[in-house]
CSV table of C-alpha atoms in Angstrom, one decimal:
chain,number,residue,atom,x,y,z
E,392,MET,CA,21.0,3.2,-11.3
E,393,ALA,CA,21.6,2.2,-14.9
E,394,ALA,CA,18.8,-0.4,-15.0
E,395,PRO,CA,16.2,0.1,-17.7
E,396,SER,CA,12.5,0.7,-17.2
E,397,PRO,CA,10.6,-2.3,-15.9
E,398,THR,CA,8.1,-1.9,-18.7
E,399,ASP,CA,10.8,-2.3,-21.3
E,400,ASN,CA,10.0,-5.7,-22.9
E,401,LYS,CA,13.6,-6.2,-24.2
E,402,SER,CA,15.1,-5.8,-20.8
E,403,ARG,CA,14.9,-8.7,-18.3
E,404,LYS,CA,15.4,-6.8,-15.1
E,405,LEU,CA,13.6,-7.3,-11.9
E,406,LEU,CA,13.1,-4.1,-9.8
E,407,GLY,CA,14.6,-1.9,-12.5
E,408,ARG,CA,14.3,1.8,-12.8
E,409,LEU,CA,10.9,3.3,-13.1
E,410,SER,CA,9.8,5.5,-15.9
E,411,LEU,CA,9.8,9.2,-14.9
E,412,PRO,CA,6.0,9.6,-14.8
E,413,GLU,CA,5.6,6.4,-12.9
E,414,ARG,CA,8.3,7.4,-10.4
E,415,ARG,CA,6.5,10.7,-9.7
E,416,PHE,CA,3.2,9.0,-9.3
E,417,VAL,CA,4.7,6.5,-6.9
E,418,ALA,CA,6.4,9.2,-4.9
E,419,ASP,CA,3.1,11.2,-4.5
E,420,ALA,CA,1.1,8.1,-3.6
E,421,LEU,CA,3.6,6.9,-1.0
E,422,ARG,CA,3.9,10.4,0.5
E,423,ALA,CA,0.2,10.4,1.1
E,424,GLU,CA,0.2,6.8,2.4
E,425,THR,CA,3.1,7.6,4.8
E,426,VAL,CA,1.2,10.5,6.4
E,427,GLY,CA,-1.9,8.3,6.6
E,428,GLY,CA,0.2,5.5,8.1
E,429,VAL,CA,1.5,7.7,10.9
E,430,ILE,CA,-2.1,8.8,11.8
E,431,LEU,CA,-3.1,5.1,11.6
E,432,LEU,CA,-0.2,4.2,14.0
E,433,VAL,CA,-1.3,6.9,16.4
E,434,ALA,CA,-4.9,5.7,16.3
E,435,ALA,CA,-3.9,2.1,17.0
E,436,ILE,CA,-1.7,3.1,20.0
E,437,ALA,CA,-4.6,5.3,21.3
E,438,ALA,CA,-7.0,2.4,21.0
E,439,LEU,CA,-4.7,0.1,22.9
E,440,ILE,CA,-4.1,2.7,25.7
E,441,TRP,CA,-7.9,3.4,25.9
E,442,ALA,CA,-8.8,-0.3,26.0
E,443,ASN,CA,-6.2,-1.3,28.5
E,444,THR,CA,-6.2,1.6,31.0
E,445,PRO,CA,-8.2,0.9,34.2
E,446,GLY,CA,-11.0,3.4,34.7
E,447,ILE,CA,-11.5,4.3,31.1
E,448,SER,CA,-11.5,0.9,29.4
E,449,ALA,CA,-15.2,0.5,30.1
E,450,GLY,CA,-15.8,3.8,28.1
E,451,TYR,CA,-14.0,2.3,25.1
E,452,THR,CA,-16.3,-0.7,25.1
E,453,ALA,CA,-19.4,1.5,25.5
E,454,VAL,CA,-18.5,3.8,22.6
E,455,ARG,CA,-17.4,0.9,20.4
E,456,ASP,CA,-20.7,-1.0,21.0
E,457,PHE,CA,-23.0,2.0,20.8
E,458,HIS,CA,-25.7,1.5,18.1
E,459,MET,CA,-27.1,4.1,15.8
E,460,GLY,CA,-28.6,4.4,12.4
E,461,PRO,CA,-32.0,3.8,10.8
E,462,ALA,CA,-33.3,0.4,11.8
E,463,ALA,CA,-36.0,0.5,9.1
E,464,LEU,CA,-33.3,0.4,6.5
E,465,GLY,CA,-31.4,-2.4,8.2
E,466,LEU,CA,-28.6,0.0,9.3
E,467,ASP,CA,-28.9,0.1,13.1
E,468,LEU,CA,-25.2,-0.7,13.5
E,469,SER,CA,-22.6,-0.3,16.3
E,470,VAL,CA,-19.9,2.3,16.0
E,471,GLN,CA,-17.4,-0.5,15.3
E,472,HIS,CA,-19.6,-1.9,12.5
E,473,TRP,CA,-20.0,1.6,10.9
E,474,ALA,CA,-16.3,1.9,10.9
E,475,ALA,CA,-15.7,-1.6,9.4
E,476,ASP,CA,-18.5,-1.7,6.9
E,477,GLY,CA,-19.0,2.0,6.2
E,478,LEU,CA,-15.7,3.9,6.5
E,479,LEU,CA,-13.6,1.1,5.1
E,480,ALA,CA,-15.8,1.3,1.9
E,481,VAL,CA,-13.9,4.6,1.3
E,482,PHE,CA,-10.6,2.8,1.8
E,483,PHE,CA,-11.6,0.1,-0.7
E,484,PHE,CA,-12.9,2.7,-3.1
E,485,VAL,CA,-9.4,4.2,-3.3
E,486,ALA,CA,-8.0,0.7,-3.6
E,487,GLY,CA,-10.3,0.1,-6.6
E,488,ILE,CA,-9.0,3.3,-8.3
E,489,GLU,CA,-5.4,2.3,-7.6
E,490,LEU,CA,-6.0,-1.1,-9.1
E,491,LYS,CA,-7.7,0.4,-12.1
E,492,ARG,CA,-4.8,2.8,-12.7
E,493,GLU,CA,-2.3,0.0,-12.4
E,494,LEU,CA,-4.2,-2.1,-14.9
E,495,VAL,CA,-4.6,0.6,-17.6
E,496,ALA,CA,-1.7,3.0,-17.0
E,497,GLY,CA,0.8,1.4,-14.5
E,498,ASP,CA,3.1,-1.6,-14.5
E,499,LEU,CA,0.2,-4.1,-14.4
E,500,ARG,CA,-0.8,-3.2,-18.0
E,501,ASP,CA,2.2,-5.0,-19.3
E,502,LEU,CA,2.0,-8.8,-18.7
E,503,LYS,CA,5.7,-9.2,-18.4
E,504,ALA,CA,6.0,-6.4,-15.9
E,505,ALA,CA,2.9,-7.5,-14.0
E,506,ALA,CA,4.2,-11.1,-13.6
E,507,LEU,CA,6.6,-10.2,-10.8
E,508,PRO,CA,4.1,-8.4,-8.4
E,509,VAL,CA,1.3,-10.8,-9.2
E,510,ILE,CA,3.4,-13.9,-8.6
E,511,ALA,CA,5.0,-12.4,-5.5
E,512,ALA,CA,1.5,-11.4,-4.1
E,513,LEU,CA,0.0,-14.8,-4.8
E,514,CYS,CA,2.8,-16.6,-3.1
E,515,GLY,CA,2.7,-14.0,-0.3
E,516,MET,CA,-0.9,-14.9,0.3
E,517,ALA,CA,-0.7,-18.6,-0.2
E,518,ALA,CA,2.2,-19.2,2.1
E,519,PRO,CA,0.7,-17.5,5.2
E,520,ALA,CA,-2.6,-19.4,4.6
E,521,LEU,CA,-0.6,-22.6,4.4
E,522,VAL,CA,1.3,-21.8,7.6
E,523,TYR,CA,-2.0,-21.2,9.4
E,524,PHE,CA,-3.4,-24.4,8.0
E,525,LEU,CA,-0.4,-26.5,9.1
E,526,VAL,CA,-0.3,-25.0,12.6
E,527,ASN,CA,-4.1,-25.5,13.2
E,528,ARG,CA,-4.1,-29.0,11.5
E,529,ALA,CA,-1.4,-30.1,13.8
E,530,ALA,CA,-3.0,-28.6,17.0
E,531,GLY,CA,-6.6,-29.1,16.2
E,532,GLY,CA,-7.6,-25.5,15.8
E,533,PHE,CA,-10.3,-23.8,13.8
E,534,MET,CA,-9.5,-23.3,10.1
E,535,ASP,CA,-11.8,-20.3,9.8
E,536,GLY,CA,-8.9,-17.8,10.2
E,537,TRP,CA,-6.8,-19.0,7.3
E,538,ALA,CA,-7.2,-15.7,5.4
E,539,VAL,CA,-6.3,-13.4,8.4
E,540,PRO,CA,-2.5,-13.4,7.8
E,541,THR,CA,-2.7,-13.0,4.0
E,542,ALA,CA,-3.1,-9.2,3.8
E,543,THR,CA,-0.4,-6.4,3.7
E,544,ASP,CA,-1.0,-2.9,5.1
E,545,ILE,CA,1.0,-0.6,3.0
E,546,ALA,CA,0.2,2.5,5.0
E,547,PHE,CA,1.4,0.9,8.3
E,548,ALA,CA,4.5,-0.4,6.6
E,549,LEU,CA,5.4,3.1,5.3
E,550,ALA,CA,4.7,4.6,8.7
E,551,VAL,CA,7.3,2.2,10.2
E,552,LEU,CA,9.8,3.3,7.6
E,553,ALA,CA,9.1,6.9,8.4
E,554,VAL,CA,9.5,6.3,12.1
E,555,ILE,CA,12.9,4.6,11.7
E,556,GLY,CA,14.0,7.1,9.1
E,557,THR,CA,14.8,4.6,6.3
E,558,SER,CA,14.5,5.7,2.7
E,559,LEU,CA,14.0,2.9,0.1
E,560,PRO,CA,15.1,3.2,-3.5
E,561,SER,CA,12.2,4.0,-5.9
E,562,ALA,CA,12.3,0.4,-7.4
E,563,LEU,CA,11.7,-1.2,-4.0
E,564,ARG,CA,9.0,1.4,-3.0
E,565,ALA,CA,7.2,0.8,-6.3
E,566,PHE,CA,7.4,-3.0,-5.8
E,567,LEU,CA,6.0,-2.7,-2.3
E,568,LEU,CA,3.1,-0.4,-3.5
E,569,THR,CA,2.2,-2.6,-6.5
E,570,LEU,CA,2.5,-5.7,-4.3
E,571,ALA,CA,0.0,-4.1,-1.9
E,572,VAL,CA,-2.4,-3.2,-4.7
E,573,VAL,CA,-2.4,-6.8,-6.0
E,574,ASP,CA,-2.7,-8.0,-2.4
E,575,ASP,CA,-5.8,-5.8,-1.9
E,576,LEU,CA,-7.4,-7.2,-5.0
E,577,PHE,CA,-7.1,-10.8,-3.8
E,578,ALA,CA,-8.2,-9.8,-0.3
E,579,ILE,CA,-11.3,-8.3,-1.9
E,580,VAL,CA,-12.0,-11.6,-3.7
E,581,ILE,CA,-11.5,-13.5,-0.5
E,582,ILE,CA,-14.0,-11.3,1.4
E,583,ALA,CA,-16.5,-11.5,-1.4
E,584,VAL,CA,-16.3,-15.3,-1.9
E,585,PHE,CA,-15.5,-16.8,1.5
E,586,PHE,CA,-17.3,-14.4,3.9
E,587,THR,CA,-20.8,-14.2,2.2
E,588,ASP,CA,-23.1,-16.7,4.0
E,589,THR,CA,-26.5,-15.7,2.8
E,590,ILE,CA,-27.6,-13.4,-0.1
E,591,ASP,CA,-30.7,-11.2,-0.3
E,592,PHE,CA,-31.1,-11.2,-4.1
E,593,PRO,CA,-33.6,-8.3,-4.3
E,594,ALA,CA,-31.1,-6.1,-2.4
E,595,LEU,CA,-28.2,-7.4,-4.4
E,596,GLY,CA,-30.1,-6.7,-7.7
E,597,GLY,CA,-30.8,-3.2,-6.5
E,598,ALA,CA,-27.1,-2.7,-5.7
E,599,PHE,CA,-26.2,-4.0,-9.2
E,600,ALA,CA,-28.8,-1.6,-10.8
E,601,GLY,CA,-27.2,1.3,-8.8
E,602,LEU,CA,-23.8,0.3,-10.1
E,603,VAL,CA,-25.0,0.2,-13.7
E,604,LEU,CA,-26.5,3.7,-13.2
E,605,PHE,CA,-23.2,4.9,-11.7
E,606,TRP,CA,-21.3,3.5,-14.7
E,607,PHE,CA,-23.8,5.0,-17.2
E,608,LEU,CA,-23.5,8.5,-15.6
E,609,LEU,CA,-19.7,8.3,-15.8
E,610,ARG,CA,-19.8,7.3,-19.5
E,611,LYS,CA,-22.1,10.2,-20.2
E,612,GLY,CA,-19.8,12.7,-18.6
E,613,VAL,CA,-22.2,13.7,-15.9
E,614,ARG,CA,-20.3,15.7,-13.2
E,615,GLY,CA,-21.1,16.7,-9.6
E,616,TRP,CA,-20.6,15.2,-6.2
E,617,TYR,CA,-24.2,15.8,-5.4
E,618,VAL,CA,-25.1,13.2,-8.0
E,619,TYR,CA,-22.6,10.5,-7.2
E,620,VAL,CA,-22.3,10.7,-3.4
E,621,PRO,CA,-26.1,10.0,-2.8
E,622,LEU,CA,-26.0,7.3,-5.4
E,623,ALA,CA,-22.9,5.7,-3.8
E,624,LEU,CA,-24.7,5.7,-0.4
E,625,VAL,CA,-27.7,4.0,-1.8
E,626,VAL,CA,-25.5,1.4,-3.5
E,627,TRP,CA,-23.6,0.9,-0.3
E,628,GLY,CA,-26.8,0.4,1.8
E,629,LEU,CA,-28.2,-2.1,-0.7
E,630,MET,CA,-24.9,-4.0,-0.8
E,631,TYR,CA,-24.8,-4.2,3.0
E,632,ASN,CA,-28.4,-5.5,3.2
E,633,SER,CA,-27.7,-8.1,0.4
E,634,GLY,CA,-25.3,-10.0,2.6
E,635,VAL,CA,-22.3,-9.3,0.5
E,636,HIS,CA,-19.7,-7.2,2.4
E,637,ALA,CA,-20.4,-3.6,1.9
E,638,THR,CA,-16.8,-2.7,1.0
E,639,ILE,CA,-17.3,-4.5,-2.3
E,640,ALA,CA,-19.5,-1.6,-3.4
E,641,GLY,CA,-16.6,0.8,-2.9
E,642,VAL,CA,-14.2,-1.4,-4.9
E,643,ALA,CA,-16.7,-1.7,-7.8
E,644,MET,CA,-17.3,2.0,-8.0
E,645,GLY,CA,-13.5,2.7,-7.9
E,646,LEU,CA,-12.9,0.3,-10.8
E,647,MET,CA,-15.5,2.1,-12.9
E,648,LEU,CA,-13.6,5.4,-13.0
E,649,ARG,CA,-11.6,6.3,-16.1
E,650,CYS,CA,-7.9,6.3,-15.2
E,651,THR,CA,-6.4,7.1,-18.7
E,652,ARG,CA,-5.6,10.7,-19.6
E,653,GLN,CA,-6.9,12.4,-22.7
E,654,GLU,CA,-4.9,15.0,-24.6
E,655,ASP,CA,-6.3,18.0,-22.8
E,656,GLU,CA,-6.1,16.5,-19.3
E,657,GLU,CA,-3.4,16.8,-16.7
E,658,GLN,CA,-5.1,14.2,-14.6
E,659,SER,CA,-7.6,11.5,-15.5
E,660,PRO,CA,-10.9,11.6,-13.6
E,661,GLY,CA,-9.8,8.6,-11.5
E,662,GLU,CA,-6.6,10.3,-10.5
E,663,HIS,CA,-8.4,13.5,-9.7
E,664,ILE,CA,-11.0,11.8,-7.5
E,665,GLU,CA,-8.3,9.7,-5.9
E,666,HIS,CA,-6.4,12.8,-5.0
E,667,LEU,CA,-9.5,14.3,-3.4
E,668,VAL,CA,-10.6,11.1,-1.5
E,669,ARG,CA,-7.3,9.7,-0.4
E,670,PRO,CA,-6.9,12.2,2.5
E,671,LEU,CA,-10.4,11.2,3.7
E,672,SER,CA,-9.5,7.5,3.5
E,673,ALA,CA,-6.0,7.7,5.0
E,674,GLY,CA,-6.6,10.5,7.5
E,675,LEU,CA,-10.1,9.7,8.8
E,676,ALA,CA,-11.7,6.4,7.6
E,677,VAL,CA,-8.8,3.9,8.2
E,678,PRO,CA,-7.6,5.6,11.5
E,679,LEU,CA,-11.2,5.5,12.9
E,680,PHE,CA,-11.5,1.8,11.9
E,681,ALA,CA,-8.2,1.2,13.7
E,682,LEU,CA,-9.4,3.1,16.8
E,683,PHE,CA,-12.5,0.9,17.2
E,684,SER,CA,-11.0,-2.4,16.1
E,685,ALA,CA,-7.5,-2.4,17.6
E,686,GLY,CA,-8.5,-1.9,21.2
E,687,VAL,CA,-7.9,-5.4,22.5
E,688,SER,CA,-6.6,-6.7,25.8
E,689,LEU,CA,-2.9,-7.0,26.0
E,690,SER,CA,-2.6,-8.4,29.5
E,691,ASP,CA,0.0,-11.1,30.3
E,692,GLU,CA,-2.6,-13.8,30.0
E,693,ALA,CA,-3.8,-12.5,26.6
E,694,ILE,CA,-0.3,-12.3,25.2
E,695,THR,CA,0.4,-15.8,26.5
E,696,GLN,CA,-2.8,-17.0,24.8
E,697,VAL,CA,-1.6,-15.6,21.5
E,698,PHE,CA,1.5,-17.9,21.5
E,699,THR,CA,-0.3,-21.0,22.9
E,700,ARG,CA,-3.6,-21.1,21.0
E,701,PRO,CA,-3.3,-22.6,17.5
E,702,GLU,CA,-5.5,-20.0,15.8
E,703,THR,CA,-3.6,-17.0,17.1
E,704,LEU,CA,-0.2,-18.7,16.7
E,705,GLY,CA,-1.1,-19.5,13.1
E,706,VAL,CA,-1.8,-15.8,12.5
E,707,VAL,CA,1.5,-14.7,14.0
E,708,LEU,CA,3.6,-17.2,12.2
E,709,GLY,CA,1.6,-16.6,9.0
E,710,LEU,CA,2.5,-12.9,9.1
E,711,VAL,CA,6.1,-13.2,10.2
E,712,VAL,CA,7.2,-16.4,8.4
E,713,GLY,CA,4.6,-17.1,5.7
E,714,LYS,CA,4.5,-13.6,4.3
E,715,THR,CA,8.3,-13.2,4.1
E,716,LEU,CA,9.0,-16.6,2.6
E,717,GLY,CA,6.1,-16.4,0.3
E,718,ILE,CA,7.0,-13.0,-1.3
E,719,PHE,CA,10.7,-13.7,-1.4
E,720,GLY,CA,10.1,-17.2,-2.8
E,721,GLY,CA,7.6,-15.8,-5.4
E,722,THR,CA,10.1,-13.2,-6.5
E,723,TRP,CA,12.9,-15.7,-6.8
E,724,LEU,CA,10.6,-18.0,-8.8
E,725,ALA,CA,9.7,-15.1,-11.1
E,726,ALA,CA,13.4,-14.5,-11.7
E,727,ARG,CA,14.2,-18.2,-12.2
E,728,PHE,CA,11.5,-19.1,-14.7
E,729,THR,CA,11.5,-15.8,-16.7
E,730,ARG,CA,15.3,-15.8,-16.8
E,731,ALA,CA,15.3,-12.2,-15.5
E,732,SER,CA,18.1,-10.7,-13.6
E,733,LEU,CA,17.9,-8.6,-10.5
E,734,ASN,CA,18.7,-4.9,-10.8
E,735,GLU,CA,22.5,-4.7,-10.3
E,736,ASP,CA,22.1,-2.0,-7.7
E,737,LEU,CA,20.1,-4.3,-5.4
E,738,ALA,CA,20.7,-7.7,-3.9
E,739,TRP,CA,18.4,-10.6,-2.8
E,740,PRO,CA,18.7,-9.6,0.9
E,741,ASP,CA,17.0,-6.3,-0.1
E,742,VAL,CA,14.1,-8.3,-1.5
E,743,PHE,CA,14.0,-10.4,1.7
E,744,ALA,CA,13.9,-7.3,3.8
E,745,VAL,CA,11.0,-5.8,1.9
E,746,ALA,CA,9.2,-9.2,2.0
E,747,SER,CA,9.5,-9.1,5.8
E,748,LEU,CA,8.1,-5.6,5.8
E,749,ALA,CA,5.0,-6.9,4.0
E,750,GLY,CA,4.3,-9.0,7.0
E,751,ILE,CA,2.7,-6.0,8.6
E,752,GLY,CA,-0.9,-6.9,8.0
E,753,PHE,CA,-3.0,-4.5,10.0
E,754,THR,CA,-6.2,-3.0,8.5
E,755,VAL,CA,-7.4,-5.8,6.2
E,756,SER,CA,-6.2,-8.5,8.6
E,757,LEU,CA,-8.2,-7.0,11.4
E,758,LEU,CA,-11.3,-6.8,9.1
E,759,ILE,CA,-11.0,-10.4,8.0
E,760,GLY,CA,-10.4,-11.5,11.6
E,761,GLU,CA,-13.7,-9.9,12.6
E,762,LEU,CA,-15.5,-11.6,9.7
E,763,ALA,CA,-13.9,-15.0,10.3
E,764,PHE,CA,-14.8,-15.3,14.0
E,765,ALA,CA,-17.9,-13.0,14.1
E,766,GLY,CA,-19.7,-15.4,16.4
E,767,ASP,CA,-17.0,-15.6,19.0
E,768,ALA,CA,-16.1,-12.2,20.6
E,769,VAL,CA,-13.3,-13.6,22.8
E,770,LEU,CA,-11.6,-15.4,19.9
E,771,THR,CA,-12.0,-12.3,17.7
E,772,ASP,CA,-10.2,-10.2,20.2
E,773,GLU,CA,-7.4,-12.8,20.5
E,774,ILE,CA,-7.1,-12.9,16.7
E,775,LYS,CA,-6.8,-9.1,16.7
E,776,ALA,CA,-4.1,-9.3,19.3
E,777,ALA,CA,-2.3,-11.9,17.2
E,778,VAL,CA,-2.4,-9.5,14.2
E,779,LEU,CA,-1.0,-6.7,16.3
E,780,ILE,CA,1.8,-8.8,17.8
E,781,GLY,CA,2.6,-10.5,14.4
E,782,SER,CA,2.8,-7.1,12.7
E,783,LEU,CA,5.0,-5.7,15.4
E,784,ILE,CA,7.4,-8.7,15.1
E,785,ALA,CA,7.5,-8.3,11.3
E,786,ALA,CA,8.1,-4.6,11.7
E,787,VAL,CA,11.1,-5.1,14.1
E,788,ILE,CA,12.7,-7.7,11.8
E,789,ALA,CA,12.2,-5.6,8.8
E,790,CYS,CA,13.7,-2.5,10.5
E,791,VAL,CA,16.8,-4.4,11.5
E,792,LEU,CA,17.3,-5.8,8.0
E,793,LEU,CA,16.6,-2.5,6.3
E,794,LYS,CA,18.9,-0.5,8.7
E,795,LEU,CA,21.8,-2.8,7.7
E,796,ARG,CA,21.5,-1.5,4.1
E,797,ASP,CA,20.5,2.0,5.0
E,798,ARG,CA,23.7,3.6,3.8
E,799,LYS,CA,23.4,1.9,0.4
E,800,TYR,CA,19.7,3.0,0.2
E,801,ARG,CA,20.5,6.6,0.9
E,802,ALA,CA,23.2,6.6,-1.7
E,803,LEU,CA,20.8,5.2,-4.3
E,804,THR,CA,18.1,7.6,-3.3
E,805,GLU,CA,20.5,10.6,-3.6
E,806,ALA,CA,21.6,9.4,-7.0
E,807,GLU,CA,17.9,9.1,-8.1
E,808,GLU,CA,17.1,12.6,-7.0
E,809,ARG,CA,20.3,14.4,-8.2
E,810,ASP,CA,19.4,17.3,-10.6
E,811,ASP,CA,22.7,19.1,-11.2
E,812,ASP,CA,21.4,21.0,-14.3
E,813,ARG,CA,18.3,22.1,-12.3
E,814,ASP,CA,15.8,21.4,-15.0
E,815,GLY,CA,13.3,19.5,-12.7
E,816,ILE,CA,14.2,16.1,-14.2
E,817,PRO,CA,16.6,13.8,-12.3
E,818,ASP,CA,19.9,13.4,-14.1
E,819,ILE,CA,19.7,9.6,-14.3
E,820,TYR,CA,16.8,10.0,-16.8
E,821,GLU,CA,18.9,12.3,-19.1
E,822,GLU,CA,22.0,10.2,-19.5
E,823,HIS,CA,21.3,9.7,-23.2
E,824,ASN,CA,20.1,13.2,-23.9
E,825,PRO,CA,22.7,15.3,-25.7
E,826,ALA,CA,21.0,18.5,-24.5
E,827,TYR,CA,21.6,17.5,-20.9
E,828,HIS,CA,25.3,17.0,-21.5
E,829,LEU,CA,25.6,20.3,-23.2
E,830,ARG,CA,23.9,22.0,-20.3
E,831,MET,CA,26.2,20.3,-17.9
E,832,ALA,CA,29.3,21.3,-20.0
E,833,LYS,CA,28.1,24.9,-19.9
E,834,ILE,CA,27.7,24.7,-16.1
E,835,TYR,CA,31.2,23.3,-15.6
E,836,GLU,CA,32.7,25.8,-18.0
E,837,GLU,CA,31.1,28.7,-16.0
E,838,LYS,CA,32.5,27.1,-12.8
E,839,ALA,CA,35.9,26.7,-14.3
E,840,ALA,CA,35.9,30.3,-15.5
E,841,GLU,CA,34.9,31.5,-12.0
E,842,HIS,CA,37.8,29.5,-10.4
E,843,ARG,CA,40.2,31.0,-13.0
E,844,ARG,CA,39.1,34.5,-12.1
E,845,ARG,CA,39.5,33.7,-8.4
E,846,ALA,CA,43.0,32.3,-9.0
E,847,GLU,CA,44.1,35.4,-10.9
E,848,ALA,CA,42.7,37.6,-8.2
E,849,ALA,CA,44.5,35.7,-5.5
E,850,ALA,CA,47.8,35.8,-7.5
E,851,GLY,CA,47.4,39.5,-8.1
E,852,SER,CA,46.9,40.3,-4.4
E,853,GLY,CA,50.3,38.9,-3.6
E,854,THR,CA,49.2,37.4,-0.3
E,855,ASP,CA,50.5,34.0,0.7
E,856,SER,CA,52.3,33.7,-2.7
E,857,SER,CA,53.8,30.3,-1.6
E,858,ARG,CA,50.3,28.8,-1.5
E,859,PRO,CA,49.2,27.2,-4.8
E,860,ALA,CA,46.2,28.8,-6.6
């Protein structure tokens, strides 16, 4: 892995080696996402079993549709809505912090480094929407679901990798993570712009005032969860009643956190809070949303409907075909028009495989599906089934493609993690450090001396003298 850092302006490498701090951050973030993704996978399977098992399926509907909350505050919501509008605000809060960090301390702070994931993400959202549009234009379907196949679920994708036991090189993992962050940003914009019908301006003004107070307290250095959590709940409630999707409040508060480190800090406030909140998001909020949103009928008739109805077929083809071609095409265009070259340790089929993996669009796709067809419960469930089936097909294709290169990936990963001098820094980051080579010389000299002593001892013992030392 001799490629330079992707943030090196003089190098023109796509998917090059990450800097050491960025590599460690990506590894920690993806480790948490992988665990959360496995829990998410279990929750989705549990939802499908619960909703499709005779005798207990009625209980699933009863629990999902059970209403609770203060009606006087406009918050008498079903369990499903609490999960979608409430718990997912935590998920989008973490997404806001991730985006802020990428913009101020990650690869997105450098315009040249940001060009690749931004172009790939844009193409990876435009192509599925175009596929959906063409399918429904030709068959006379509803255009409302064009945004459903545009999202990528990084946690679910990593869970698939964990299940099949495939290890991606750090450059591909970082590309997938940054792609998902940019994808989340545009998904947030889509939700805010296209799925806001009416606006209650007094409530929206109150939410904005709460966000200003949130920002002011952060800038003044006020600390204490007992200050920010109640304020966040008030902002969320006002945002929900304003008509703007409540998850936007989570994103806005995440973007306000400081994600740059000062001299006396090991972690910025944003990184610290993300470290605390991510387990809540990945281990509770998103799985509960999946539990009460993924429980759709998967009867033979329902599956047949997915492949015959234009709205659902558009979602499936958008995820499987549109996502793959969009991300791969966007990456190729970025390389073509910036005259950059692909990292010599990777090949374009690797990019194609990761692009197909990005076709797993679970959490945000389900959310957009609920928003797009909120007035039609039957079509909403069919769209959800299409998301599940499309994500499954994309996962199978990605698994096959990635397994074909698994031996190469394992070799690259082992090379990235090798630390022969045992100083805690991978050797590939010390190739130009004289001290590293001196340490390695000393290690090899000690090994050579040990082998000479053993050779002398073997020769002195006189046993098996015909055997070379």
